[in-house]
Amino acid sequence: MNYQFQTHAQAAQVNADCVVVGIYKSNELSAAAQELNTASSGAITEHLELGDFSGDKQRFSMLYQLPGVAAKRVLLVGLGERDKLNVDTLVQATHLAAASLKATKTHQVVSFLTDEAAQEIAENAVRQSVVAVADTFYSFNDFKSNKEDIPAPNLENWIFAHHTEANLEIATRQGAAIAEGMKLCRDLANSPGNQCTPTYLAKTALKLGHSQANLEVEVLEEAHMAELGMGSFLSVSKGSEEPGKMIILHYKGGQAEDAPVALVGKGITFDTGGISLKPGAAMDEMKFDMTGAASVLGTFAACVAMQLPINVIGVLAAAENMPSGKASKPGDIVTSMAGKTIEILNTDAEGRLVLCDALTYVERYQPKAVIDIATLTGACITALGHHISGLLSNNDELANEVLAAGKQANDEAWRLPMGEKYQDQLKSNFADMANIGGPPAGTITAACFLARFTESYPWVHLDIAGTAWKSGAAKGSTGRPVPLLCQWLINRAQ
């Protein structure tokens, strides 16, 4: 899909297969709809008077071959009440428009929906609307044999048109880059565990690095990790025939002397639970347990496409968690890269074991801020459901930054508490700490565990267990939290 932005556009004159305009509640016309109505001698008003369509949200109506209008189709989309118009409304309307055009023979669309946005929200409305269109047309068919039976969408160009001089080309390009980053994240997460292994993630990162002069990629093998003392990471990867990988990306978009920010992703490419074996029901969805790492790769792809003026480090802790004769056992004690000993009470709490060594490793870059992203705890789904990611942090300023970016990107997070009172749950009789804290406050105690390895820098932990993928009929990766991470980097770069 090609996304463009056009200024000084006239709705009645644009040459397109379809022009999309908004209608407010009580059949109030948007500026572009009014222009079409005038050009067509009141055809839109006549259509509204029939009463089959209203300007309520989630309503749409297609008109064809209007007199005086160059476009072949006119799609009317409800925007609800004018005084309640916001970014969410415009994004939902764009999503609805894209969905309604998906099965048509439309090749080029000119949409005036974001033309209704107030100046202060226009940039964000355009950026998010690009992502909405891309989300509507996303599909994953790599492993289906009869690809000729899968209908390909006809749509090729989506143009965001505004009457005004507002220059929103950058926002359009940013939206397209974020959409591409989300696609990479989703493609990786949707791939089966026998394809998307730690080695496959490493190859994907190296391929991305080879395409850009300002992106360097390094892969640490298990032997090197052993030399570095990453006993916690290796306690997970040793149970699998697939070798674990620590993948490091270094995007150099800022000044050489600028300290970087860092993104650290959990990359468990399949999680059986290890010796603490998971139940069989829905275990196939544990291929999504590498979405933290996939979201970091997707964010880097977007960052490269946007050429953001910022330095960013990415660390992907990639491993399989399998129940072999070499696997860790409950009660085993391992030593982390930080020199702290960990009693493994449950081998299914493996994400924090790979992340803690990655969070220690990233210290060498002296980062200004670190965000780790992980499908870490089922407890987070119990607490927040599937709409909002969990956020915990050792730094209020950074936490507020990330929360604000999430709101901006419509990829929200909610901050949970974290304090010394919860640390007591991680006490071990035999090691410095246990890797689980029992059933109460499972998301919080998981973050408390990671906090012991992040004391030298401002840090945010994102638990995306509830938001990384959908189950049921719509099973598949969501691409989250790529929008949140990209928005945070955009804000930091500015």
Tab-separated table of C-alpha atoms in Angstrom:
chain	number	residue	atom	x	y	z
A	1	MET	CA	0.000	0.000	0.000
A	2	ASN	CA	1.214	3.486	-0.854
A	3	TYR	CA	0.265	6.345	1.487
A	4	GLN	CA	0.356	10.004	0.400
A	5	PHE	CA	-0.692	13.421	1.680
A	6	GLN	CA	-2.235	16.156	-0.424
A	7	THR	CA	-2.918	19.800	0.426
A	8	HIS	CA	-5.339	22.241	-1.237
A	9	ALA	CA	-7.460	19.282	-2.384
A	10	GLN	CA	-10.957	19.848	-3.772
A	11	ALA	CA	-13.251	16.930	-2.993
A	12	ALA	CA	-15.363	17.271	-6.132
A	13	GLN	CA	-12.353	17.441	-8.429
A	14	VAL	CA	-10.052	14.656	-7.198
A	15	ASN	CA	-9.633	11.866	-9.730
A	16	ALA	CA	-9.999	8.683	-7.736
A	17	ASP	CA	-11.944	5.456	-7.533
A	18	CYS	CA	-13.399	6.651	-4.245
A	19	VAL	CA	-13.487	9.819	-2.192
A	20	VAL	CA	-14.252	9.434	1.535
A	21	VAL	CA	-15.973	12.196	3.492
A	22	GLY	CA	-17.468	12.513	6.963
A	23	ILE	CA	-21.046	13.183	8.032
A	24	TYR	CA	-21.835	14.344	11.560
A	25	LYS	CA	-24.817	13.367	13.670
A	26	SER	CA	-28.088	15.037	12.677
A	27	ASN	CA	-26.853	14.827	9.054
A	28	GLU	CA	-24.494	17.782	9.380
A	29	LEU	CA	-22.043	17.811	6.471
A	30	SER	CA	-18.270	18.033	6.846
A	31	ALA	CA	-16.446	20.608	4.716
A	32	ALA	CA	-15.589	18.072	1.993
A	33	ALA	CA	-19.120	16.596	2.042
A	34	GLN	CA	-20.559	20.090	1.627
A	35	GLU	CA	-18.339	20.648	-1.403
A	36	LEU	CA	-19.527	17.375	-2.961
A	37	ASN	CA	-23.130	18.267	-2.160
A	38	THR	CA	-22.812	21.622	-3.916
A	39	ALA	CA	-21.099	20.102	-6.968
A	40	SER	CA	-23.777	17.392	-7.267
A	41	SER	CA	-26.721	19.813	-6.885
A	42	GLY	CA	-27.688	18.452	-3.469
A	43	ALA	CA	-27.336	14.721	-4.162
A	44	ILE	CA	-25.856	14.019	-0.712
A	45	THR	CA	-28.605	15.946	1.080
A	46	GLU	CA	-31.222	14.007	-0.918
A	47	HIS	CA	-29.554	10.726	0.079
A	48	LEU	CA	-29.546	11.691	3.757
A	49	GLU	CA	-33.213	12.683	3.609
A	50	LEU	CA	-34.116	9.092	2.669
A	51	GLY	CA	-33.232	8.197	6.257
A	52	ASP	CA	-31.316	4.978	5.535
A	53	PHE	CA	-28.015	6.507	6.677
A	54	SER	CA	-27.172	8.813	9.563
A	55	GLY	CA	-23.995	10.455	10.754
A	56	ASP	CA	-23.753	8.231	13.827
A	57	LYS	CA	-20.450	6.470	14.441
A	58	GLN	CA	-19.922	3.073	12.791
A	59	ARG	CA	-22.323	3.941	9.944
A	60	PHE	CA	-21.345	4.237	6.285
A	61	SER	CA	-23.017	4.525	2.898
A	62	MET	CA	-21.636	4.285	-0.642
A	63	LEU	CA	-22.858	6.521	-3.478
A	64	TYR	CA	-21.948	6.021	-7.135
A	65	GLN	CA	-21.371	8.299	-10.119
A	66	LEU	CA	-22.584	11.536	-8.529
A	67	PRO	CA	-23.098	14.297	-11.115
A	68	GLY	CA	-20.411	16.995	-10.978
A	69	VAL	CA	-18.071	14.763	-8.958
A	70	ALA	CA	-14.916	13.372	-10.588
A	71	ALA	CA	-14.548	10.331	-8.286
A	72	LYS	CA	-16.467	7.180	-9.268
A	73	ARG	CA	-17.594	6.496	-5.711
A	74	VAL	CA	-18.347	8.641	-2.688
A	75	LEU	CA	-18.166	6.922	0.698
A	76	LEU	CA	-20.017	8.672	3.520
A	77	VAL	CA	-18.786	7.785	7.017
A	78	GLY	CA	-20.458	8.768	10.289
A	79	LEU	CA	-18.409	10.891	12.692
A	80	GLY	CA	-20.934	11.270	15.518
A	81	GLU	CA	-21.257	14.588	17.343
A	82	ARG	CA	-19.066	17.378	15.967
A	83	ASP	CA	-18.135	18.800	19.385
A	84	LYS	CA	-16.896	15.354	20.494
A	85	LEU	CA	-14.666	14.777	17.468
A	86	ASN	CA	-11.229	13.481	18.517
A	87	VAL	CA	-8.376	11.343	17.206
A	88	ASP	CA	-10.082	8.084	18.226
A	89	THR	CA	-13.224	9.013	16.262
A	90	LEU	CA	-11.230	9.790	13.116
A	91	VAL	CA	-9.154	6.614	13.410
A	92	GLN	CA	-12.281	4.473	13.894
A	93	ALA	CA	-13.913	6.164	10.907
A	94	THR	CA	-10.834	5.505	8.771
A	95	HIS	CA	-10.786	1.886	9.902
A	96	LEU	CA	-14.450	1.530	8.944
A	97	ALA	CA	-13.853	3.176	5.564
A	98	ALA	CA	-10.941	0.863	4.788
A	99	ALA	CA	-12.920	-2.222	5.838
A	100	SER	CA	-15.901	-1.249	3.677
A	101	LEU	CA	-13.635	-0.806	0.623
A	102	LYS	CA	-11.651	-4.000	1.159
A	103	ALA	CA	-13.770	-6.195	-1.102
A	104	THR	CA	-14.401	-3.559	-3.809
A	105	LYS	CA	-12.528	-2.911	-7.055
A	106	THR	CA	-11.208	0.349	-5.643
A	107	HIS	CA	-7.535	1.032	-6.447
A	108	GLN	CA	-7.124	4.623	-5.281
A	109	VAL	CA	-8.814	6.335	-2.342
A	110	VAL	CA	-8.763	9.997	-1.404
A	111	SER	CA	-9.927	10.460	2.189
A	112	PHE	CA	-10.963	13.811	3.672
A	113	LEU	CA	-11.737	12.377	7.116
A	114	THR	CA	-8.634	13.773	8.846
A	115	ASP	CA	-9.339	17.150	7.177
A	116	GLU	CA	-11.879	17.620	9.967
A	117	ALA	CA	-9.213	17.365	12.688
A	118	ALA	CA	-8.358	20.455	14.701
A	119	GLN	CA	-4.829	21.706	14.119
A	120	GLU	CA	-3.528	20.426	17.462
A	121	ILE	CA	-4.581	16.826	16.751
A	122	ALA	CA	-4.172	16.694	12.960
A	123	GLU	CA	-0.644	15.258	12.982
A	124	ASN	CA	-1.556	12.436	15.348
A	125	ALA	CA	-4.835	11.785	13.522
A	126	VAL	CA	-3.042	11.302	10.196
A	127	ARG	CA	-0.283	9.139	11.700
A	128	GLN	CA	-2.763	6.852	13.451
A	129	SER	CA	-5.105	6.720	10.455
A	130	VAL	CA	-2.314	5.360	8.269
A	131	VAL	CA	-1.792	2.610	10.852
A	132	ALA	CA	-5.566	1.937	10.877
A	133	VAL	CA	-5.658	1.397	7.107
A	134	ALA	CA	-2.618	-0.900	7.241
A	135	ASP	CA	-4.162	-2.880	10.108
A	136	THR	CA	-7.372	-3.379	8.118
A	137	PHE	CA	-5.512	-4.819	5.138
A	138	TYR	CA	-3.013	-6.958	7.072
A	139	SER	CA	-3.111	-10.687	6.443
A	140	PHE	CA	-0.688	-13.546	7.053
A	141	ASN	CA	-0.817	-16.319	4.487
A	142	ASP	CA	2.831	-17.393	4.257
A	143	PHE	CA	2.084	-21.009	5.105
A	144	LYS	CA	-1.058	-21.528	3.016
A	145	SER	CA	-0.376	-23.646	-0.075
A	146	ASN	CA	-3.181	-22.405	-2.362
A	147	LYS	CA	-2.264	-18.740	-2.418
A	148	GLU	CA	-4.108	-18.224	-5.717
A	149	ASP	CA	-7.358	-18.901	-3.814
A	150	ILE	CA	-6.669	-16.009	-1.440
A	151	PRO	CA	-8.231	-12.806	-2.834
A	152	ALA	CA	-5.667	-10.029	-3.102
A	153	PRO	CA	-6.909	-6.538	-2.184
A	154	ASN	CA	-7.200	-4.144	-5.101
A	155	LEU	CA	-6.383	-1.033	-3.110
A	156	GLU	CA	-2.968	0.436	-3.970
A	157	ASN	CA	-3.013	4.115	-2.952
A	158	TRP	CA	-4.581	5.836	0.046
A	159	ILE	CA	-4.305	9.634	-0.073
A	160	PHE	CA	-5.006	11.807	2.960
A	161	ALA	CA	-6.396	15.051	1.566
A	162	HIS	CA	-6.781	18.407	3.295
A	163	HIS	CA	-8.256	21.672	2.045
A	164	THR	CA	-5.720	23.627	4.084
A	165	GLU	CA	-1.989	24.277	3.754
A	166	ALA	CA	-1.232	22.027	6.734
A	167	ASN	CA	1.922	20.064	5.927
A	168	LEU	CA	1.361	16.612	7.313
A	169	GLU	CA	3.622	14.666	4.960
A	170	ILE	CA	5.997	13.798	7.823
A	171	ALA	CA	3.114	12.396	9.881
A	172	THR	CA	2.018	10.348	6.851
A	173	ARG	CA	5.522	8.937	6.382
A	174	GLN	CA	5.801	8.202	10.087
A	175	GLY	CA	2.473	6.360	10.036
A	176	ALA	CA	3.622	4.281	7.070
A	177	ALA	CA	6.885	3.442	8.852
A	178	ILE	CA	5.068	2.415	12.044
A	179	ALA	CA	2.700	0.281	9.963
A	180	GLU	CA	5.668	-1.489	8.349
A	181	GLY	CA	7.224	-2.034	11.768
A	182	MET	CA	3.972	-3.524	13.038
A	183	LYS	CA	3.811	-5.805	9.981
A	184	LEU	CA	7.306	-7.145	10.695
A	185	CYS	CA	6.383	-7.720	14.344
A	186	ARG	CA	3.153	-9.487	13.397
A	187	ASP	CA	4.737	-11.624	10.689
A	188	LEU	CA	7.408	-12.838	13.114
A	189	ALA	CA	4.956	-13.500	15.945
A	190	ASN	CA	2.449	-15.258	13.676
A	191	SER	CA	5.142	-17.561	12.276
A	192	PRO	CA	5.217	-21.045	13.832
A	193	GLY	CA	7.839	-22.018	16.366
A	194	ASN	CA	9.487	-24.487	13.984
A	195	GLN	CA	10.239	-21.575	11.639
A	196	CYS	CA	10.711	-18.587	13.913
A	197	THR	CA	13.540	-19.875	16.102
A	198	PRO	CA	16.208	-17.798	17.895
A	199	THR	CA	18.408	-18.335	14.823
A	200	TYR	CA	15.624	-17.038	12.564
A	201	LEU	CA	15.243	-13.913	14.716
A	202	ALA	CA	19.005	-13.368	14.477
A	203	LYS	CA	18.950	-13.725	10.680
A	204	THR	CA	16.036	-11.280	10.455
A	205	ALA	CA	17.942	-8.735	12.543
A	206	LEU	CA	21.120	-9.188	10.492
A	207	LYS	CA	19.157	-8.727	7.257
A	208	LEU	CA	17.714	-5.481	8.615
A	209	GLY	CA	21.196	-4.355	9.653
A	210	HIS	CA	22.702	-5.091	6.238
A	211	SER	CA	20.122	-2.818	4.600
A	212	GLN	CA	21.139	0.299	6.536
A	213	ALA	CA	24.490	2.017	7.013
A	214	ASN	CA	23.533	3.461	10.419
A	215	LEU	CA	22.307	0.174	11.909
A	216	GLU	CA	24.787	-2.346	13.288
A	217	VAL	CA	23.779	-5.837	14.416
A	218	GLU	CA	25.760	-8.289	16.541
A	219	VAL	CA	24.736	-11.789	17.651
A	220	LEU	CA	26.123	-13.351	20.844
A	221	GLU	CA	26.270	-17.143	20.764
A	222	GLU	CA	25.887	-19.320	23.842
A	223	ALA	CA	29.662	-19.783	24.197
A	224	HIS	CA	30.158	-16.018	24.380
A	225	MET	CA	27.275	-15.682	26.823
A	226	ALA	CA	28.903	-18.324	29.020
A	227	GLU	CA	32.120	-16.280	29.021
A	228	LEU	CA	30.122	-13.231	30.092
A	229	GLY	CA	28.563	-15.198	32.975
A	230	MET	CA	24.974	-15.223	31.678
A	231	GLY	CA	24.059	-18.287	33.720
A	232	SER	CA	20.452	-17.175	34.107
A	233	PHE	CA	19.823	-16.912	30.350
A	234	LEU	CA	21.635	-20.184	29.668
A	235	SER	CA	19.563	-22.017	32.277
A	236	VAL	CA	16.606	-21.518	29.923
A	237	SER	CA	18.241	-22.088	26.529
A	238	LYS	CA	20.127	-25.237	27.583
A	239	GLY	CA	16.901	-27.272	27.617
A	240	SER	CA	16.447	-26.909	23.856
A	241	GLU	CA	18.178	-28.276	20.766
A	242	GLU	CA	17.813	-24.760	19.335
A	243	PRO	CA	20.723	-22.579	20.482
A	244	GLY	CA	19.859	-19.374	22.300
A	245	LYS	CA	20.916	-16.010	20.844
A	246	MET	CA	21.461	-12.577	22.361
A	247	ILE	CA	20.874	-10.176	19.468
A	248	ILE	CA	22.149	-6.597	19.760
A	249	LEU	CA	21.094	-3.779	17.427
A	250	HIS	CA	22.705	-0.341	17.461
A	251	TYR	CA	20.876	2.377	15.521
A	252	LYS	CA	23.067	5.472	15.155
A	253	GLY	CA	20.745	8.289	14.188
A	254	GLY	CA	21.950	10.869	16.709
A	255	GLN	CA	25.297	12.490	17.463
A	256	ALA	CA	28.120	10.082	18.265
A	257	GLU	CA	28.481	11.485	21.773
A	258	ASP	CA	24.747	11.226	22.600
A	259	ALA	CA	23.899	8.485	25.095
A	260	PRO	CA	21.395	6.013	23.626
A	261	VAL	CA	18.047	4.826	24.839
A	262	ALA	CA	17.547	1.056	24.907
A	263	LEU	CA	14.771	-1.418	24.127
A	264	VAL	CA	15.093	-4.938	25.534
A	265	GLY	CA	12.735	-7.653	24.260
A	266	LYS	CA	11.827	-11.076	25.613
A	267	GLY	CA	12.247	-13.525	22.731
A	268	ILE	CA	11.070	-16.943	23.920
A	269	THR	CA	10.275	-18.351	20.476
A	270	PHE	CA	8.292	-21.181	22.047
A	271	ASP	CA	7.429	-21.667	25.695
A	272	THR	CA	6.390	-25.131	26.857
A	273	GLY	CA	6.937	-24.084	30.461
A	274	GLY	CA	9.972	-26.387	30.645
A	275	ILE	CA	9.832	-29.016	33.387
A	276	SER	CA	6.984	-26.990	34.938
A	277	LEU	CA	5.024	-27.958	31.848
A	278	LYS	CA	2.091	-25.811	30.745
A	279	PRO	CA	-1.378	-27.328	30.150
A	280	GLY	CA	-1.898	-28.489	26.579
A	281	ALA	CA	-4.924	-26.304	25.831
A	282	ALA	CA	-3.931	-23.283	23.701
A	283	MET	CA	-0.242	-24.099	24.102
A	284	ASP	CA	0.151	-23.337	20.390
A	285	GLU	CA	-0.239	-19.672	21.343
A	286	MET	CA	3.081	-19.845	23.157
A	287	LYS	CA	4.704	-19.128	19.787
A	288	PHE	CA	3.673	-15.534	20.610
A	289	ASP	CA	5.981	-15.511	23.649
A	290	MET	CA	8.644	-13.788	21.543
A	291	THR	CA	6.482	-10.750	20.785
A	292	GLY	CA	8.602	-8.518	23.028
A	293	ALA	CA	11.614	-9.231	20.813
A	294	ALA	CA	9.479	-8.987	17.644
A	295	SER	CA	8.199	-5.568	18.749
A	296	VAL	CA	11.772	-4.339	19.232
A	297	LEU	CA	12.687	-5.513	15.712
A	298	GLY	CA	9.548	-3.872	14.317
A	299	THR	CA	10.338	-0.634	16.137
A	300	PHE	CA	13.885	-0.636	14.768
A	301	ALA	CA	12.550	-1.170	11.232
A	302	ALA	CA	10.254	1.836	11.724
A	303	CYS	CA	13.034	3.900	13.302
A	304	VAL	CA	15.273	3.222	10.293
A	305	ALA	CA	12.475	4.112	7.851
A	306	MET	CA	11.832	7.394	9.695
A	307	GLN	CA	15.579	8.050	10.117
A	308	LEU	CA	14.924	9.449	13.585
A	309	PRO	CA	17.785	11.599	14.938
A	310	ILE	CA	18.382	9.459	18.037
A	311	ASN	CA	20.695	6.651	19.144
A	312	VAL	CA	18.919	3.440	20.098
A	313	ILE	CA	20.194	0.102	21.414
A	314	GLY	CA	18.070	-3.014	20.994
A	315	VAL	CA	18.708	-6.278	22.854
A	316	LEU	CA	16.704	-9.406	22.020
A	317	ALA	CA	16.966	-12.272	24.489
A	318	ALA	CA	16.006	-15.179	22.219
A	319	ALA	CA	15.651	-18.781	23.392
A	320	GLU	CA	13.287	-21.756	23.470
A	321	ASN	CA	11.967	-23.095	26.773
A	322	MET	CA	11.764	-26.889	26.413
A	323	PRO	CA	11.422	-29.859	28.836
A	324	SER	CA	14.418	-31.988	27.834
A	325	GLY	CA	16.894	-33.976	29.920
A	326	LYS	CA	19.120	-30.896	29.874
A	327	ALA	CA	16.429	-28.530	31.089
A	328	SER	CA	16.564	-26.718	34.413
A	329	LYS	CA	14.652	-28.322	37.286
A	330	PRO	CA	12.616	-26.636	40.002
A	331	GLY	CA	15.020	-26.004	42.871
A	332	ASP	CA	18.073	-25.429	40.650
A	333	ILE	CA	20.216	-22.412	41.530
A	334	VAL	CA	21.927	-20.363	38.802
A	335	THR	CA	24.185	-17.312	38.772
A	336	SER	CA	23.218	-14.296	36.664
A	337	MET	CA	25.570	-12.007	34.749
A	338	ALA	CA	25.205	-9.525	37.612
A	339	GLY	CA	26.619	-12.162	39.987
A	340	LYS	CA	23.313	-12.622	41.813
A	341	THR	CA	22.123	-16.150	42.482
A	342	ILE	CA	18.589	-17.247	41.601
A	343	GLU	CA	16.629	-20.237	42.855
A	344	ILE	CA	14.395	-21.460	40.024
A	345	LEU	CA	11.186	-22.468	41.770
A	346	ASN	CA	9.214	-22.616	38.531
A	347	THR	CA	10.766	-23.141	35.086
A	348	ASP	CA	7.739	-21.492	33.472
A	349	ALA	CA	8.884	-18.166	34.913
A	350	GLU	CA	11.654	-18.179	32.302
A	351	GLY	CA	11.124	-14.755	30.720
A	352	ARG	CA	12.605	-12.925	33.668
A	353	LEU	CA	15.578	-15.314	33.635
A	354	VAL	CA	16.583	-14.334	30.088
A	355	LEU	CA	15.670	-10.684	30.582
A	356	CYS	CA	17.727	-10.135	33.723
A	357	ASP	CA	20.973	-10.969	31.881
A	358	ALA	CA	19.935	-8.803	28.923
A	359	LEU	CA	19.190	-5.905	31.284
A	360	THR	CA	22.612	-6.332	32.881
A	361	TYR	CA	24.306	-6.516	29.464
A	362	VAL	CA	22.730	-3.250	28.289
A	363	GLU	CA	24.454	-1.347	31.134
A	364	ARG	CA	27.662	-1.221	29.061
A	365	TYR	CA	26.029	1.306	26.702
A	366	GLN	CA	25.295	3.718	29.584
A	367	PRO	CA	21.722	4.256	28.361
A	368	LYS	CA	19.682	7.335	29.274
A	369	ALA	CA	16.591	5.168	29.584
A	370	VAL	CA	15.665	1.497	29.132
A	371	ILE	CA	12.314	-0.094	28.287
A	372	ASP	CA	11.928	-3.851	28.422
A	373	ILE	CA	8.986	-5.467	26.646
A	374	ALA	CA	7.747	-8.919	27.556
A	375	THR	CA	4.754	-11.255	27.436
A	376	LEU	CA	5.648	-11.926	31.055
A	377	THR	CA	2.699	-12.833	33.277
A	378	GLY	CA	-0.804	-14.228	33.017
A	379	ALA	CA	-1.502	-12.146	36.115
A	380	CYS	CA	-1.345	-9.030	33.928
A	381	ILE	CA	-4.267	-10.342	31.864
A	382	THR	CA	-6.229	-10.906	35.088
A	383	ALA	CA	-5.474	-7.335	36.187
A	384	LEU	CA	-5.892	-5.375	32.943
A	385	GLY	CA	-7.513	-7.671	30.389
A	386	HIS	CA	-6.600	-7.413	26.713
A	387	HIS	CA	-6.911	-3.679	26.074
A	388	ILE	CA	-4.119	-2.097	28.112
A	389	SER	CA	-0.525	-3.184	28.748
A	390	GLY	CA	0.946	-3.195	32.256
A	391	LEU	CA	3.714	-0.714	33.096
A	392	LEU	CA	6.050	-0.719	36.090
A	393	SER	CA	9.050	1.528	36.595
A	394	ASN	CA	11.805	2.755	38.885
A	395	ASN	CA	11.523	6.318	37.506
A	396	ASP	CA	8.394	8.499	37.603
A	397	GLU	CA	9.492	10.856	34.811
A	398	LEU	CA	10.222	8.025	32.379
A	399	ALA	CA	7.023	6.198	33.343
A	400	ASN	CA	4.967	9.319	32.600
A	401	GLU	CA	6.745	9.746	29.249
A	402	VAL	CA	5.896	6.221	28.179
A	403	LEU	CA	2.303	6.453	29.429
A	404	ALA	CA	1.834	9.697	27.460
A	405	ALA	CA	3.283	8.126	24.307
A	406	GLY	CA	0.884	5.208	24.692
A	407	LYS	CA	-2.110	7.543	24.922
A	408	GLN	CA	-0.871	9.476	21.889
A	409	ALA	CA	-0.470	6.293	19.851
A	410	ASN	CA	-3.737	4.681	21.027
A	411	ASP	CA	-1.571	1.858	22.421
A	412	GLU	CA	-2.191	2.430	26.102
A	413	ALA	CA	-0.423	1.199	29.200
A	414	TRP	CA	-1.412	1.456	32.888
A	415	ARG	CA	1.064	1.868	35.704
A	416	LEU	CA	1.036	-0.658	38.524
A	417	PRO	CA	2.756	-0.086	41.884
A	418	MET	CA	6.148	-1.530	42.718
A	419	GLY	CA	7.870	-1.221	46.066
A	420	GLU	CA	9.980	-2.889	48.752
A	421	LYS	CA	6.944	-4.503	50.371
A	422	TYR	CA	6.587	-6.744	47.305
A	423	GLN	CA	10.278	-7.664	47.226
A	424	ASP	CA	9.804	-9.840	50.321
A	425	GLN	CA	7.870	-12.349	48.202
A	426	LEU	CA	11.057	-13.144	46.246
A	427	LYS	CA	13.017	-14.311	49.295
A	428	SER	CA	14.790	-17.651	48.993
A	429	ASN	CA	16.214	-19.835	51.763
A	430	PHE	CA	19.052	-20.957	49.506
A	431	ALA	CA	19.891	-18.179	46.994
A	432	ASP	CA	19.850	-14.388	46.706
A	433	MET	CA	16.321	-14.539	45.322
A	434	ALA	CA	13.635	-16.846	43.936
A	435	ASN	CA	12.351	-16.463	40.384
A	436	ILE	CA	8.690	-16.361	41.487
A	437	GLY	CA	6.873	-14.674	44.351
A	438	GLY	CA	3.765	-16.811	44.607
A	439	PRO	CA	0.241	-16.131	43.260
A	440	PRO	CA	-0.427	-12.698	44.840
A	441	ALA	CA	0.553	-9.693	42.676
A	442	GLY	CA	2.306	-11.870	40.092
A	443	THR	CA	2.871	-9.038	37.598
A	444	ILE	CA	4.332	-6.806	40.297
A	445	THR	CA	6.690	-9.398	41.778
A	446	ALA	CA	7.927	-10.267	38.279
A	447	ALA	CA	8.822	-6.604	37.787
A	448	CYS	CA	10.386	-6.503	41.272
A	449	PHE	CA	12.650	-9.349	40.162
A	450	LEU	CA	13.750	-7.390	37.072
A	451	ALA	CA	14.155	-4.192	39.118
A	452	ARG	CA	17.074	-5.819	40.950
A	453	PHE	CA	18.997	-5.740	37.643
A	454	THR	CA	18.100	-2.182	36.567
A	455	GLU	CA	19.346	-0.072	39.451
A	456	SER	CA	21.928	1.841	37.354
A	457	TYR	CA	19.496	3.495	34.902
A	458	PRO	CA	15.908	4.777	34.509
A	459	TRP	CA	13.796	1.794	33.504
A	460	VAL	CA	10.270	0.902	32.427
A	461	HIS	CA	8.906	-2.632	32.181
A	462	LEU	CA	5.993	-3.275	29.792
A	463	ASP	CA	4.039	-6.477	30.404
A	464	ILE	CA	2.233	-7.128	27.117
A	465	ALA	CA	0.845	-10.596	27.940
A	466	GLY	CA	-2.719	-9.362	27.404
A	467	THR	CA	-2.175	-7.120	24.385
A	468	ALA	CA	0.392	-8.888	22.174
A	469	TRP	CA	-2.046	-11.236	20.454
A	470	LYS	CA	-5.683	-12.189	20.097
A	471	SER	CA	-7.183	-15.647	20.613
A	472	GLY	CA	-10.250	-17.287	19.128
A	473	ALA	CA	-11.548	-16.627	15.605
A	474	ALA	CA	-9.319	-13.561	15.239
A	475	LYS	CA	-6.217	-15.396	16.508
A	476	GLY	CA	-3.017	-13.572	15.645
A	477	SER	CA	-0.494	-10.956	16.626
A	478	THR	CA	-1.663	-7.375	17.189
A	479	GLY	CA	1.692	-5.722	16.486
A	480	ARG	CA	1.571	-3.995	19.865
A	481	PRO	CA	3.374	-2.214	21.445
A	482	VAL	CA	5.212	-1.041	18.280
A	483	PRO	CA	3.024	2.123	18.044
A	484	LEU	CA	3.754	3.048	21.675
A	485	LEU	CA	7.517	2.448	21.313
A	486	CYS	CA	7.703	4.377	18.028
A	487	GLN	CA	5.776	7.322	19.478
A	488	TRP	CA	8.097	7.366	22.486
A	489	LEU	CA	11.132	7.477	20.182
A	490	ILE	CA	9.538	10.182	18.010
A	491	ASN	CA	8.890	12.296	21.129
A	492	ARG	CA	12.427	11.682	22.427
A	493	ALA	CA	13.950	12.574	19.065
A	494	GLN	CA	12.107	15.903	19.075
